[in-house]
mmCIF file of C-alpha atoms in Angstrom:
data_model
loop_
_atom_site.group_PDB
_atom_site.id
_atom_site.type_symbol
_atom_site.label_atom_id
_atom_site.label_comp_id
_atom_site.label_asym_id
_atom_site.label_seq_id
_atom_site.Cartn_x
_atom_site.Cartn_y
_atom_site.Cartn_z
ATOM 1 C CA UNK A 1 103.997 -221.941 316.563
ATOM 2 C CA UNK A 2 101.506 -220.658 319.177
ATOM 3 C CA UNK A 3 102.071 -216.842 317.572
ATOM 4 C CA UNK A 4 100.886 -218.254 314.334
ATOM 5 C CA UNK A 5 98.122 -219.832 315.293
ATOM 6 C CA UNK A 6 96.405 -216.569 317.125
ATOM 7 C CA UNK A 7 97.877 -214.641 314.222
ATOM 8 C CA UNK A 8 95.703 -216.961 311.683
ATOM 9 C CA UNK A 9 93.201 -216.727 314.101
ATOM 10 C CA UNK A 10 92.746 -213.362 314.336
ATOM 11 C CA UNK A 11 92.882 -212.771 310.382
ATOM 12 C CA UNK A 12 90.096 -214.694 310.070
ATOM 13 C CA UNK A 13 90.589 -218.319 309.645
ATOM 14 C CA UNK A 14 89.326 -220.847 311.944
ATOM 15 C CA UNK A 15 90.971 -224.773 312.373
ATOM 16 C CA UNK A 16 89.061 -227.691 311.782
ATOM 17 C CA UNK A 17 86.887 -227.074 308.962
ATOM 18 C CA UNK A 18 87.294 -227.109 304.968
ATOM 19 C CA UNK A 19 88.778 -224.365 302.763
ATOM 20 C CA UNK A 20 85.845 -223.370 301.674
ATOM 21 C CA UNK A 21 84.085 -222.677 304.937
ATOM 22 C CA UNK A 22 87.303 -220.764 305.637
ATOM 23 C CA UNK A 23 87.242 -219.019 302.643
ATOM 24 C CA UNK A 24 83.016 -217.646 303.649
ATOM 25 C CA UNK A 25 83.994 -216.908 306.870
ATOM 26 C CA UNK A 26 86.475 -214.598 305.762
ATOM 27 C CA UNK A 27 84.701 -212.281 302.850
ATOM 28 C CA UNK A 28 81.392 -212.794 304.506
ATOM 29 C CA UNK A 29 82.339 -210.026 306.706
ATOM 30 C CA UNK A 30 83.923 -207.841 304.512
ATOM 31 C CA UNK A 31 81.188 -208.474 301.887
ATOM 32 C CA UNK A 32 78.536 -207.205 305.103
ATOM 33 C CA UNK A 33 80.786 -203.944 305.982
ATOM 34 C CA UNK A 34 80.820 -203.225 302.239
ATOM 35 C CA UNK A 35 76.831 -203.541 301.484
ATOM 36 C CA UNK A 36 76.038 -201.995 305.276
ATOM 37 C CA UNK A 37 78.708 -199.082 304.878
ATOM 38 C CA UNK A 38 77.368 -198.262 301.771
ATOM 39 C CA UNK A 39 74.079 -198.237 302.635
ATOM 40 C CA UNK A 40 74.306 -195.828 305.776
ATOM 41 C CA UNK A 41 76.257 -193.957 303.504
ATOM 42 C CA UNK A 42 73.540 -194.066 300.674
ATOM 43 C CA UNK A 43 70.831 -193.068 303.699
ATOM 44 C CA UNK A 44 72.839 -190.170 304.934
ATOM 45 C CA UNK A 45 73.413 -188.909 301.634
ATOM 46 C CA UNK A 46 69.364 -188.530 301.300
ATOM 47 C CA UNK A 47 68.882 -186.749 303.999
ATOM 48 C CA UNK A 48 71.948 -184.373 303.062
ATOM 49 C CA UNK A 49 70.091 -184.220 299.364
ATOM 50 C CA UNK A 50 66.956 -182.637 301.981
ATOM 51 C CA UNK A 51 68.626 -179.938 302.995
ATOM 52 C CA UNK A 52 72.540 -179.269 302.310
ATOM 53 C CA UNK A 53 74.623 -178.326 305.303
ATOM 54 C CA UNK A 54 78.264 -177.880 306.009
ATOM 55 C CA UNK A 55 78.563 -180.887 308.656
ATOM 56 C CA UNK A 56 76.192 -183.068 306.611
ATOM 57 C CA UNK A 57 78.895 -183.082 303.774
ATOM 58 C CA UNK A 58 81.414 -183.900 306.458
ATOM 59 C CA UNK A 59 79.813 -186.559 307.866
ATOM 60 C CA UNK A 60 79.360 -187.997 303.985
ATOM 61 C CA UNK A 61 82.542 -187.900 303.995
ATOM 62 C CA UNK A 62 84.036 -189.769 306.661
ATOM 63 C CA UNK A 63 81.448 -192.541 305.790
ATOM 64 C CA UNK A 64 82.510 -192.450 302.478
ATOM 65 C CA UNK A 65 86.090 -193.504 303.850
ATOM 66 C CA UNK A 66 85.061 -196.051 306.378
ATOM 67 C CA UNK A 67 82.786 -197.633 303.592
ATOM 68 C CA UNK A 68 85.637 -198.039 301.126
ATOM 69 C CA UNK A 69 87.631 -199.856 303.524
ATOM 70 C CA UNK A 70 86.001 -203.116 303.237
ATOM 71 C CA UNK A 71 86.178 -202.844 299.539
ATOM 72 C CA UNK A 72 89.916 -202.430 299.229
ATOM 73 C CA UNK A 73 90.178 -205.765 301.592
ATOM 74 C CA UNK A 74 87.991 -207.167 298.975
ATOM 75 C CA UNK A 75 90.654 -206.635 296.348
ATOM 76 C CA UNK A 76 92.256 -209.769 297.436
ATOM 77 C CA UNK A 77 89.440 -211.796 296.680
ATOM 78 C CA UNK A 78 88.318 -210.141 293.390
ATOM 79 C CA UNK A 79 87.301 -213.164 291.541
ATOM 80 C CA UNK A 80 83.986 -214.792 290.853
ATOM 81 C CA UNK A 81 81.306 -212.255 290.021
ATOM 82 C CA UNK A 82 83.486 -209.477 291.365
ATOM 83 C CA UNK A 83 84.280 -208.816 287.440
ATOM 84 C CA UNK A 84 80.489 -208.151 286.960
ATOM 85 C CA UNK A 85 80.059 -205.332 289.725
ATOM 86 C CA UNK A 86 83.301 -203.731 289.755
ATOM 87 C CA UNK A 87 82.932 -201.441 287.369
ATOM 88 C CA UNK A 88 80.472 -199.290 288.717
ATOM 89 C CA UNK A 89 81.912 -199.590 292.074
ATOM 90 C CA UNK A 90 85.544 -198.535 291.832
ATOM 91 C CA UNK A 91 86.601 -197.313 288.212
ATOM 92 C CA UNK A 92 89.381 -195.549 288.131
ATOM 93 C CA UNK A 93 89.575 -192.969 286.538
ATOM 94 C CA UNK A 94 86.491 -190.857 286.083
ATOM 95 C CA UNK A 95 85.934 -188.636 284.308
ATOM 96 C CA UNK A 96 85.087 -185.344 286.294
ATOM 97 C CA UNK A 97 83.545 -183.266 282.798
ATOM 98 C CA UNK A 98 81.051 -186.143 281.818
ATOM 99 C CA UNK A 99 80.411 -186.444 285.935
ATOM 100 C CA UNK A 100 79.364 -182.756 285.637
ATOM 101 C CA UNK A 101 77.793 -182.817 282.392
ATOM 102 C CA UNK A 102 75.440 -185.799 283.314
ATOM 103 C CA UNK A 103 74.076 -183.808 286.797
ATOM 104 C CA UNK A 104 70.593 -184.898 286.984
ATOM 105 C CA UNK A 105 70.803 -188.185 284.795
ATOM 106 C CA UNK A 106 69.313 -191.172 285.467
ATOM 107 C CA UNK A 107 72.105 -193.348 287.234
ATOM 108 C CA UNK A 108 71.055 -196.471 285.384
ATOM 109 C CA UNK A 109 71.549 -194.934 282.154
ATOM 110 C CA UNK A 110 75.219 -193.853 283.399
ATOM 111 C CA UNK A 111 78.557 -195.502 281.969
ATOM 112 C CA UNK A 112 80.943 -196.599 284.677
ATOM 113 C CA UNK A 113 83.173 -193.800 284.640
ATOM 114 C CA UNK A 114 80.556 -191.462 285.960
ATOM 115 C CA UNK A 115 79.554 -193.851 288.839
ATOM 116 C CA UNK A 116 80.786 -195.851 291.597
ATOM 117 C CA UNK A 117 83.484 -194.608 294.962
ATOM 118 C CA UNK A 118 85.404 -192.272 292.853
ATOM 119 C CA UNK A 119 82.454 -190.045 291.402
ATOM 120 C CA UNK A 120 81.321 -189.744 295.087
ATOM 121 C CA UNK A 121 84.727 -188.917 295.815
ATOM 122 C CA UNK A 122 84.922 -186.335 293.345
ATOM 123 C CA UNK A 123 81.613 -184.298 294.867
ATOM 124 C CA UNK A 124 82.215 -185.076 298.500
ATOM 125 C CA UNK A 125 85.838 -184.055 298.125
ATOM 126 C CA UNK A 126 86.758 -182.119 294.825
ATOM 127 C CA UNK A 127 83.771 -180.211 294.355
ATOM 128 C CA UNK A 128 81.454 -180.766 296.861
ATOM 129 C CA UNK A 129 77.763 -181.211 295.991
ATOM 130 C CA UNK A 130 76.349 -178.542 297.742
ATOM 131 C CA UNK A 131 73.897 -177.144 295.130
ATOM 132 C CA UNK A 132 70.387 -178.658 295.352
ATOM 133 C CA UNK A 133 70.543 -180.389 291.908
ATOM 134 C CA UNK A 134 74.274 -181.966 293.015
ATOM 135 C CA UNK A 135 73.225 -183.048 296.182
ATOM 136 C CA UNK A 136 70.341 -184.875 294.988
ATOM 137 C CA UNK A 137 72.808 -186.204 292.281
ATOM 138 C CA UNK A 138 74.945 -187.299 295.212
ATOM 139 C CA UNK A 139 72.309 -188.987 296.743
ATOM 140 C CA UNK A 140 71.113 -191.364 293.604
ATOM 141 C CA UNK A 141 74.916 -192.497 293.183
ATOM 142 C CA UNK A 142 75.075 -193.046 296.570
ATOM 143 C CA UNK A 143 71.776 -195.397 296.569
ATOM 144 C CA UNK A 144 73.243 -197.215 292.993
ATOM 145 C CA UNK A 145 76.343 -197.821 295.030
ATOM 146 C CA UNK A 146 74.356 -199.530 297.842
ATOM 147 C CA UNK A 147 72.538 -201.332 295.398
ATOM 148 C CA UNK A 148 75.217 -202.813 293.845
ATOM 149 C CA UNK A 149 77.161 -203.873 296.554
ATOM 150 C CA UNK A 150 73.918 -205.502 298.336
ATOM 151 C CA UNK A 151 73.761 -207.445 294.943
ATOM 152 C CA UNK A 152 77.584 -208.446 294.568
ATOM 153 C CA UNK A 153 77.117 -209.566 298.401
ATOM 154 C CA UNK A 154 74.275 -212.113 297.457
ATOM 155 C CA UNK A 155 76.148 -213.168 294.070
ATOM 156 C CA UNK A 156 79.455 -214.166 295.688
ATOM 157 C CA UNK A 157 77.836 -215.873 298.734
ATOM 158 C CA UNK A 158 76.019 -218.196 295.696
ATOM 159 C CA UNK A 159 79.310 -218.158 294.051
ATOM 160 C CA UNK A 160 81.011 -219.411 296.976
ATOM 161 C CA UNK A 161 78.593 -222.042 297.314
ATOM 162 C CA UNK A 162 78.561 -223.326 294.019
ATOM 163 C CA UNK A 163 82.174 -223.840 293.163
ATOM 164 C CA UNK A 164 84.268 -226.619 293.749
ATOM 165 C CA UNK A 165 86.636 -225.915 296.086
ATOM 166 C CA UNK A 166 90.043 -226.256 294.190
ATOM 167 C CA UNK A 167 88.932 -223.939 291.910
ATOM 168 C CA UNK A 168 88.386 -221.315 294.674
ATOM 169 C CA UNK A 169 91.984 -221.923 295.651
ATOM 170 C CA UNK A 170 92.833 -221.505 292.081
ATOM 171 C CA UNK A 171 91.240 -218.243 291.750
ATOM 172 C CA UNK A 172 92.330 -216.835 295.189
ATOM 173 C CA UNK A 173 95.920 -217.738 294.568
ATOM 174 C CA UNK A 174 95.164 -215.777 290.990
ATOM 175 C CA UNK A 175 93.371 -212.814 292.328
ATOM 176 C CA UNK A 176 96.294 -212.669 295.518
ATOM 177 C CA UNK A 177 99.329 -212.815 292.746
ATOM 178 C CA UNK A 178 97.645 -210.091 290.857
ATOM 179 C CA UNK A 179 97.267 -207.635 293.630
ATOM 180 C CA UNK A 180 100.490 -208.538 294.588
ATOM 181 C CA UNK A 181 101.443 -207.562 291.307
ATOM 182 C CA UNK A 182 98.945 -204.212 291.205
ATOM 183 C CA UNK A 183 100.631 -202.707 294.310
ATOM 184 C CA UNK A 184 104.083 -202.910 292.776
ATOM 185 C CA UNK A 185 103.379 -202.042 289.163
ATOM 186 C CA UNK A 186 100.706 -199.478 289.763
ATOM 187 C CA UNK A 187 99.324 -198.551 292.844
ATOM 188 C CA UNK A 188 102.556 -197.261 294.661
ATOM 189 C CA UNK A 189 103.543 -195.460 292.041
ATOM 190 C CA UNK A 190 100.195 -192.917 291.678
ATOM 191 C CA UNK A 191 97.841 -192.212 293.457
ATOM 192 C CA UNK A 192 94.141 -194.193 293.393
ATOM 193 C CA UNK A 193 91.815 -191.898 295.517
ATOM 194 C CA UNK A 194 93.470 -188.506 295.554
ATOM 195 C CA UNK A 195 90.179 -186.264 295.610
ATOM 196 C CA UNK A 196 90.031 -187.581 299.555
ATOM 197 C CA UNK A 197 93.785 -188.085 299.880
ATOM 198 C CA UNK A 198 92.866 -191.684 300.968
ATOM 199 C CA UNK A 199 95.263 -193.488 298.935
ATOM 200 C CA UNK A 200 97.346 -194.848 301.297
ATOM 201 C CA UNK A 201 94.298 -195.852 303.738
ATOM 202 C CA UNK A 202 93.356 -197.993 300.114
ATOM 203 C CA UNK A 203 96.660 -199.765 299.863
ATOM 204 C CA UNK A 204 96.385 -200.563 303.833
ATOM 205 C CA UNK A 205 93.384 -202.739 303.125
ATOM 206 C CA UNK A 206 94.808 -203.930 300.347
ATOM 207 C CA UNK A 207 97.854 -205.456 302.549
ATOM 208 C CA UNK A 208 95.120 -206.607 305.323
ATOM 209 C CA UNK A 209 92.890 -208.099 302.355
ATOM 210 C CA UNK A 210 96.213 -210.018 301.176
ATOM 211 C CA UNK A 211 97.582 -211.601 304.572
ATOM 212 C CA UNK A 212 93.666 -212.745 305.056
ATOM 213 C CA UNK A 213 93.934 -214.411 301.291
ATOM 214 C CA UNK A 214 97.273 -215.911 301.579
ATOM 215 C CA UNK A 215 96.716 -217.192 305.381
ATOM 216 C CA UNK A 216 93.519 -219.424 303.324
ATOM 217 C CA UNK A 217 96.089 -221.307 301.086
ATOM 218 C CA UNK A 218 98.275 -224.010 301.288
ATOM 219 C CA UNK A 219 101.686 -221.796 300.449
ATOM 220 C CA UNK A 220 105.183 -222.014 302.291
ATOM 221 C CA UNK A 221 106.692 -219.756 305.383
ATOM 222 C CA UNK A 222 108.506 -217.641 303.210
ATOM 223 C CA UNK A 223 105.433 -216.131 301.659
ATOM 224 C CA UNK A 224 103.254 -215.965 304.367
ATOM 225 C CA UNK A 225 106.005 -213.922 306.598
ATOM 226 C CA UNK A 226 106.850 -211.577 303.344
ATOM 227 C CA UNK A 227 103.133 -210.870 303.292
ATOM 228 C CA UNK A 228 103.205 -209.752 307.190
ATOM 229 C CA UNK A 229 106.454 -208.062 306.036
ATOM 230 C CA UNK A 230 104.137 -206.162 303.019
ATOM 231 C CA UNK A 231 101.784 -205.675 305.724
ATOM 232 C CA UNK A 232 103.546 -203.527 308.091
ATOM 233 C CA UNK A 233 105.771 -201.507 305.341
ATOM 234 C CA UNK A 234 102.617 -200.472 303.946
ATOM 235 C CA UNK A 235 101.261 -199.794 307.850
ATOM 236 C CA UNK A 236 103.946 -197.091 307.931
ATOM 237 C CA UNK A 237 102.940 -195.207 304.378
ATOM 238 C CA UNK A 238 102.891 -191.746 305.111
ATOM 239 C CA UNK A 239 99.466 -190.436 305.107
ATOM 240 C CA UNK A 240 98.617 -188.723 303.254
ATOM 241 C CA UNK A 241 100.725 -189.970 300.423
ATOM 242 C CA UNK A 242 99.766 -187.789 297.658
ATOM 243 C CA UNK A 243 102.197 -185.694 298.019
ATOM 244 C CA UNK A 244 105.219 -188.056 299.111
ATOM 245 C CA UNK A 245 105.741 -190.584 296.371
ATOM 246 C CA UNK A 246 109.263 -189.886 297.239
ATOM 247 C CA UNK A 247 109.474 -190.830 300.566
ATOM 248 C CA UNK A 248 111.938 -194.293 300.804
ATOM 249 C CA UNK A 249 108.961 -195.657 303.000
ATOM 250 C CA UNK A 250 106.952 -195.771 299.626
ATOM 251 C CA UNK A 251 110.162 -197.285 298.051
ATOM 252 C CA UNK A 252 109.888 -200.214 301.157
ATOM 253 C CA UNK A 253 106.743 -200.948 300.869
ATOM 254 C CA UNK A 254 106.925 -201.202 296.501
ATOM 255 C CA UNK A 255 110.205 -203.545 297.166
ATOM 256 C CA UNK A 256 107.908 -205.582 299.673
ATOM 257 C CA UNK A 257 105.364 -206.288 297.442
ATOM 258 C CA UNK A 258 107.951 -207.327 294.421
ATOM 259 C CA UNK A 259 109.604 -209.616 296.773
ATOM 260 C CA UNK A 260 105.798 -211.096 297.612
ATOM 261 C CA UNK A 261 104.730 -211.277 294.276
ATOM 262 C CA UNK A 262 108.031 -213.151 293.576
ATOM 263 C CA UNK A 263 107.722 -215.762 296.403
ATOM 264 C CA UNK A 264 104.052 -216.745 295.105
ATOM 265 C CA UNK A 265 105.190 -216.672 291.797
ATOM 266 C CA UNK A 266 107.707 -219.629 293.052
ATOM 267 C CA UNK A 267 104.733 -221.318 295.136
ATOM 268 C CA UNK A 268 101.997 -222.141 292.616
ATOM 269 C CA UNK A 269 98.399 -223.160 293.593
ATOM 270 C CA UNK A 270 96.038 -225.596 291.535
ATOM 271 C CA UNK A 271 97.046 -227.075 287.882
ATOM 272 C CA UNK A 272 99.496 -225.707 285.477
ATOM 273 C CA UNK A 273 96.700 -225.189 283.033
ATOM 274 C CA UNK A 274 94.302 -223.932 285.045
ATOM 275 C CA UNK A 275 96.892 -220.878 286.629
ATOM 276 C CA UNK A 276 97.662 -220.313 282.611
ATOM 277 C CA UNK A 277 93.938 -219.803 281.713
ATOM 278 C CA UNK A 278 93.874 -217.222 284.648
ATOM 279 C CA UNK A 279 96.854 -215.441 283.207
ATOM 280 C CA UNK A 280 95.124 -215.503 280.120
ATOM 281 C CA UNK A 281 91.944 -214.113 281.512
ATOM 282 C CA UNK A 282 93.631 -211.086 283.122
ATOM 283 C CA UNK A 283 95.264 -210.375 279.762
ATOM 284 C CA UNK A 284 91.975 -210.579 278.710
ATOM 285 C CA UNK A 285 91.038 -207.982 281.117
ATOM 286 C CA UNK A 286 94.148 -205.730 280.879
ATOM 287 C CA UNK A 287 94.959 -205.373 277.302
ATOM 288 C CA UNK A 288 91.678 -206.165 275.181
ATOM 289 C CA UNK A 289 89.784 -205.165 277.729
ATOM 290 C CA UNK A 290 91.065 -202.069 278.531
ATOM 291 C CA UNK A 291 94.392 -201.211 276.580
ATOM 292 C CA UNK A 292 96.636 -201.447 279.221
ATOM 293 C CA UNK A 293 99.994 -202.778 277.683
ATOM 294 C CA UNK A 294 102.363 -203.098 280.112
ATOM 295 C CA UNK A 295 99.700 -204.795 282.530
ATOM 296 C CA UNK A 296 98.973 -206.878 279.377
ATOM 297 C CA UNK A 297 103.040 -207.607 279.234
ATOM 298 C CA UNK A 298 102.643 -208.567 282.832
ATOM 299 C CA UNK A 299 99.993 -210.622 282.373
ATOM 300 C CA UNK A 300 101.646 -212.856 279.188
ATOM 301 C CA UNK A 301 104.969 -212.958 281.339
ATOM 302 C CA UNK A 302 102.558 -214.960 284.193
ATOM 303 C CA UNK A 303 101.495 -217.301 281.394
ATOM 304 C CA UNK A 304 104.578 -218.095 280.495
ATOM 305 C CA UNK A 305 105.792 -218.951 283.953
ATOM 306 C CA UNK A 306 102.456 -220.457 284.411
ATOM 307 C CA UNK A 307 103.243 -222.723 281.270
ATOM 308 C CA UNK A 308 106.428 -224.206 282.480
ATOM 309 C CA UNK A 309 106.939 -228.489 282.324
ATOM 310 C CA UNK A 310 102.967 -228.810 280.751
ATOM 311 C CA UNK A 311 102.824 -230.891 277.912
ATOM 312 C CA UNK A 312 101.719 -228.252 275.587
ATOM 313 C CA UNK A 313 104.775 -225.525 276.995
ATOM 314 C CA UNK A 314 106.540 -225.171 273.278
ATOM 315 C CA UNK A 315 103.343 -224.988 271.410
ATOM 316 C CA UNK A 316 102.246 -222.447 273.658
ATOM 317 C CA UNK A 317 104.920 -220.334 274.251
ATOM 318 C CA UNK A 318 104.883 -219.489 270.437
ATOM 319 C CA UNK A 319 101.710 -218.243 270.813
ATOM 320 C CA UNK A 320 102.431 -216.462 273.886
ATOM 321 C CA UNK A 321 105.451 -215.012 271.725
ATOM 322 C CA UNK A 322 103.082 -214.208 268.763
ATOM 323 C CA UNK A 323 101.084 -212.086 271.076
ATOM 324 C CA UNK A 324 103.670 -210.190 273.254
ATOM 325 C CA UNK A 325 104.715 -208.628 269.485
ATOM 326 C CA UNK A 326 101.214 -207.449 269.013
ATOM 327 C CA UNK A 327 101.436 -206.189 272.104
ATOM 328 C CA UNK A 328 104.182 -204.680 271.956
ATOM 329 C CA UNK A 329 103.312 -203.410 268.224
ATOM 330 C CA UNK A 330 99.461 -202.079 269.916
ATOM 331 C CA UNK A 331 97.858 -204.293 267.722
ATOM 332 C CA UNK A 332 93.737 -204.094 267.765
ATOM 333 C CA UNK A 333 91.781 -206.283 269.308
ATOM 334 C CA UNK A 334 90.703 -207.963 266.288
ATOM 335 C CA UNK A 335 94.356 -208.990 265.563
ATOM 336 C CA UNK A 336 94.839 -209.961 269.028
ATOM 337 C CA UNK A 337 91.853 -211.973 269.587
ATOM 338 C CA UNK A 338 92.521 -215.097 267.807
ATOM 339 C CA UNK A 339 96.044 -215.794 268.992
ATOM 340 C CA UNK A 340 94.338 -215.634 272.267
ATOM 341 C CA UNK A 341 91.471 -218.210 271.200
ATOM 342 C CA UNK A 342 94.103 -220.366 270.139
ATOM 343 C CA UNK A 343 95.915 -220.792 273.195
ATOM 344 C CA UNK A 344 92.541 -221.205 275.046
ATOM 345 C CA UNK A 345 91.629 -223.871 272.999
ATOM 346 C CA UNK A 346 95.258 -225.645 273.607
ATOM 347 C CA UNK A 347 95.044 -224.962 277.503
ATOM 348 C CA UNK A 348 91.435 -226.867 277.628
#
């Protein structure tokens, strides 16, 4: 028992004091490293704008990595006004011809796909920014990346302060299934910053970011030790993984996060109806928002787990049916949209 006290301890969360204090004292640091990593990396990438050199674009890049790290913790806690920000910090893809085309642009004026970690990526590690124009280019994503993350640190600290505190659990447990989810479905299967060859480095924060979230919330043994077990599978990831999606280390550490994202699945946090409108928001987020259809799948096959023993569960589930065929059938988002009005009307 003593081992899992300095184990909690050390992750982050201190005894004595509410869930909510827990929960700021735990992304209040990761919320600094991101805003101060970024902006040392923002300042360094002005003075390599000055005067291009060799071991200026090496530096960039190394604080480029360490900068990131905090943000891949942060995964575990993307709720809130994390939505807002995130897609000028980390979409994924870019694209690398509009990122060239729009050297010399104003930044503001940019759509996400030319912004954020992964267009840095792309000219500190693809094609570096060494020309004068590039490097200045460099240096005004750099300083829109700082900016934003100063701004999503202020937001979620208000955030944090504002909500009621079983609707932070609510969310956490949401935002912790889903990257549970992520690491499985998605993110050990390709990789998400190959320009730097830093994927694996990402999906290590993201099992750090996950034992912090799941150590905050009132879940049994078995998921807290099969998120240590994630944890250290994902610890021994060869690096770089790039170019060994074959390796049965990668094939651990995918099984490890199905058998997590199983064992919270089975451990629910906060109201039936409240964990269904969060499935229904990520739906939201994957398919209308984005197109993704099997994350959208995914997402419905949440709800419906979500909706199991609530009053309105047969009602529901014929919506939820309704939808999974215009899923299935890549219906528009105008034929998709009311079905999913309808069930957030009956979940309210």
């Amino acid at each position: 028992m003593r081992r899992l006290g300095v184990a909690l301890l050390a992750l982050g969360v201190a005894f004595g004091q509410g869930f909510k204090e827990d929960l700021r004292q735990t992304v209040e640091p990761l919320l600094l490293g991101l805003a101060g990593g970024t902006e040392v990396l923002a300042e360094a990438a002005e003075a390599y704008a000055v005067g291009p050199t060799t071991e200026g674009l090496n530096r960039l890049r190394l604080l480029w990595l360490a900068a990131r790290r905090p943000w891949e913790e942060l995964e575990a806690f993307a709720f809130g006004p994390v939505g807002e920000f995130d897609p000028y910090l980390d979409t994924w893809p870019i694209s690398p011809e509009d990122l060239k085309r729009t050297l010399g642009s104003p930044v503001a004026d940019l759509p996400p796909e030319v912004r954020g970690f992964h267009a840095l990526e792309y000219l500190l590690f693809q094609e570096p920014a060494r020309t004068p124009e590039a490097a200045r280019h460099l240096a005004r994503l750099a300083r829109d990346l700082a900016e934003k993350a100063a701004a999503l640190r202020r937001a979620y600290l208000d955030y944090l302060e504002k909500t009621p505190e079983e609707e932070l659990k609510e969310e956490l447990y949401a935002a912790s299934l889903e990257l549970a989810e992520e690491l499985f479905s998605e993110k050990l299967k390709r990789p998400e910053s190959p320009y730097a060859q830093a994927s694996a480095e990402d999906y290590r924060a993201n099992a750090r970011g996950l034992a912090k979230a799941l150590a905050l919330l009132p879940l049994p043994g078995l998921a807290w030790a099969l998120a240590l077990d994630l944890e250290r599978a994902v610890a021994a990831l060869p690096s770089p993984l790039e170019g060994a999606w074959d390796d049965p280390k990668v094939a651990l550490a995918l099984a490890r996060a199905r058998d997590l994202y199983t064992a919270l699945g089975k451990a629910p946090v906060g109201r039936a109806e409240r964990r269904a409108l969060l499935w229904l928001r990520a739906f939201r987020e994957e398919y209308l928002d984005e197109g993704e259809v099997d994350e959208g799948l995914e997402a419905l096959e949440g709800l419906k787990a979500a909706l199991a023993g609530t009053p309105r569960e047969e009602e529901a589930l014929k919506l939820v049916e309704a939808l999974e065929a215009k899923v299935r059938a890549a219906a528009p988002k105008e034929e998709v949209e009311p079905l999913v009005k309808a069930l957030e009307d009956l979940l309210r």
